[in-house]
Structures are given as structure tokens and as C-alpha cells.
Tab-separated table of C-alpha atoms in Angstrom:
chain	number	residue	atom	x	y	z
A	1	MET	CA	102.908	143.213	108.098
A	2	GLN	CA	99.558	143.527	106.386
A	3	PRO	CA	98.706	147.035	105.126
A	4	ILE	CA	96.022	148.817	107.139
A	5	TYR	CA	93.617	149.036	104.196
A	6	GLU	CA	93.853	145.253	103.731
A	7	GLN	CA	93.170	144.709	107.426
A	8	LEU	CA	90.108	146.924	107.117
A	9	VAL	CA	88.916	145.074	104.008
A	10	GLU	CA	89.299	141.716	105.768
A	11	GLN	CA	87.437	142.907	108.854
A	12	ILE	CA	84.503	144.266	106.859
A	13	LYS	CA	84.364	141.163	104.651
A	14	ALA	CA	84.362	138.984	107.767
A	15	GLN	CA	81.437	140.983	109.174
A	16	ILE	CA	79.523	140.501	105.919
A	17	ILE	CA	80.349	136.790	105.683
A	18	ASN	CA	79.435	136.188	109.335
A	19	GLY	CA	76.129	138.030	109.000
A	20	GLN	CA	77.035	140.944	111.263
A	21	LEU	CA	76.501	143.273	108.304
A	22	HIS	CA	73.468	142.712	106.090
A	23	GLU	CA	72.312	143.760	102.646
A	24	ASN	CA	71.685	147.524	102.440
A	25	ASP	CA	73.432	148.251	105.753
A	26	VAL	CA	75.302	151.517	105.380
A	27	LEU	CA	78.976	151.592	106.287
A	28	PRO	CA	80.343	154.562	108.230
A	29	SER	CA	81.416	157.484	106.090
A	30	VAL	CA	85.062	157.579	105.052
A	31	ARG	CA	85.671	160.581	107.284
A	32	ALA	CA	83.840	159.127	110.286
A	33	LEU	CA	85.661	155.789	110.094
A	34	SER	CA	89.054	157.389	109.543
A	35	LYS	CA	88.475	159.607	112.588
A	36	GLU	CA	87.250	156.664	114.689
A	37	LEU	CA	90.190	154.449	113.740
A	38	LYS	CA	92.685	157.336	113.704
A	39	ILE	CA	93.870	156.480	110.200
A	40	SER	CA	94.016	158.404	106.949
A	41	ALA	CA	90.781	158.967	105.043
A	42	LEU	CA	92.673	157.817	101.937
A	43	THR	CA	93.280	154.447	103.617
A	44	VAL	CA	89.569	154.012	104.342
A	45	LYS	CA	88.682	155.127	100.793
A	46	LYS	CA	91.115	152.573	99.372
A	47	ALA	CA	89.533	149.828	101.495
A	48	TYR	CA	86.008	150.837	100.444
A	49	ASP	CA	87.062	150.920	96.770
A	50	HIS	CA	88.571	147.443	97.133
A	51	LEU	CA	85.366	146.092	98.716
A	52	GLU	CA	83.342	147.553	95.872
A	53	THR	CA	85.655	146.056	93.249
A	54	GLU	CA	85.243	142.639	94.901
A	55	GLY	CA	81.449	142.995	94.854
A	56	PHE	CA	80.827	143.303	98.581
A	57	THR	CA	79.660	146.918	98.620
A	58	ALA	CA	78.220	149.617	96.398
A	59	THR	CA	78.853	153.335	96.753
A	60	ILE	CA	76.251	155.908	95.837
A	61	HIS	CA	77.864	159.318	95.490
A	62	GLY	CA	76.557	161.642	98.162
A	63	LYS	CA	74.660	158.857	99.952
A	64	GLY	CA	77.334	156.458	101.198
A	65	THR	CA	78.645	152.938	100.887
A	66	TYR	CA	76.187	150.079	101.313
A	67	VAL	CA	76.549	146.336	101.726
A	68	LYS	CA	75.427	144.590	98.555
A	69	GLY	CA	73.157	141.572	98.509
A	70	ALA	CA	75.046	138.503	99.575
A	71	ASN	CA	76.224	136.478	96.628
A	72	GLN	CA	76.312	133.057	98.272
A	73	GLU	CA	78.867	131.740	95.791
A	74	LEU	CA	81.162	134.678	96.503
A	75	LEU	CA	80.780	134.224	100.260
A	76	LEU	CA	81.511	130.509	99.984
A	77	GLU	CA	84.617	131.201	97.904
A	78	GLU	CA	85.842	133.736	100.484
A	79	ARG	CA	85.409	131.159	103.247
A	80	ARG	CA	87.278	128.533	101.244
A	81	LYS	CA	90.064	131.004	100.545
A	82	GLU	CA	90.387	131.766	104.250
A	83	VAL	CA	90.573	128.057	105.180
A	84	GLU	CA	93.048	127.417	102.366
A	85	THR	CA	95.310	130.198	103.633
A	86	GLU	CA	95.233	128.779	107.160
A	87	LEU	CA	95.987	125.265	105.920
A	88	GLU	CA	98.922	126.487	103.823
A	89	SER	CA	100.291	128.328	106.840
A	90	THR	CA	99.972	125.223	109.001
A	91	ILE	CA	101.657	123.014	106.393
A	92	ASP	CA	104.526	125.507	106.094
A	93	LYS	CA	104.886	125.512	109.874
A	94	GLY	CA	105.019	121.701	109.957
A	95	ARG	CA	107.735	121.699	107.298
A	96	ARG	CA	109.727	124.323	109.215
A	97	TYR	CA	109.536	122.025	112.245
A	98	GLY	CA	111.024	119.220	110.182
A	99	MET	CA	107.904	117.228	109.362
A	100	ASN	CA	107.692	115.615	105.941
A	101	ASP	CA	104.528	115.598	103.815
A	102	ASP	CA	103.534	112.068	104.862
A	103	GLU	CA	103.727	113.033	108.536
A	104	ILE	CA	101.638	116.145	107.909
A	105	LYS	CA	99.037	114.146	105.961
A	106	ALA	CA	98.883	111.501	108.688
A	107	LEU	CA	98.362	114.181	111.319
A	108	PHE	CA	95.677	115.850	109.193
A	109	ASN	CA	93.873	112.536	108.686
A	110	LEU	CA	94.064	111.770	112.397
A	111	ILE	CA	92.522	115.117	113.256
A	112	MET	CA	89.797	114.694	110.622
A	113	GLU	CA	88.793	111.344	112.133
A	114	GLU	CA	87.963	112.919	115.507
């Protein structure tokens, strides 16, 4: 189970990375988003704080939370991290199914050749 604030952070980061949210776009207010999603305002605030700490947004007191200019290196690292997580999950699944590392590598190489 992933905490709700982490789910929210991941969704907003994905929208920024995929270009659905652009530099200077304003995010919904904490109250508006918490009401829309039917979650605590504290949960939304925690997610927004996390996004700001990671450099994806900036909050101007009394004005709102805005998407910061895309740091291409940061976006690339986020994409790599996402792919790495998926690969680790897939490798773990293969091992749970009884595959050894050589079998997993051979399967990976076969897929990469296509």
C-alpha cells in the first residue's frame, strides 16, 4: 500500500514529466484538491511540500503552488528511476517464479533484440 500523499506526488510528477503540466501552471489549491479528491487537506499539503522539496514546484504564500521550470536532468533522472523500479520488480517476479539470473538475462536480451 502506497500512502495517498505519495500517490498524489507520483501523479503530479508524471504530469510534469509527460508535459501535461508546464512551467508556471498553477496547481489547484490545497483545499480545492482535497475537496475534489475527498482526502485530507493535510495530505495534499504534504504532497505539495514534497514536490517543492524535490524541485518540481514552488509555492508563493497567498498565491498558490506553481510548476517550476523543467530541469531536464531532473526529469531524465525521474524517468530512469521509474524504469529501474519496474525492472527490479520484474526481476524479483522472475526469481519468485524460479528463474535464475542467467535465464532472466537471456530473456531480457531476447526482448531487447526485437
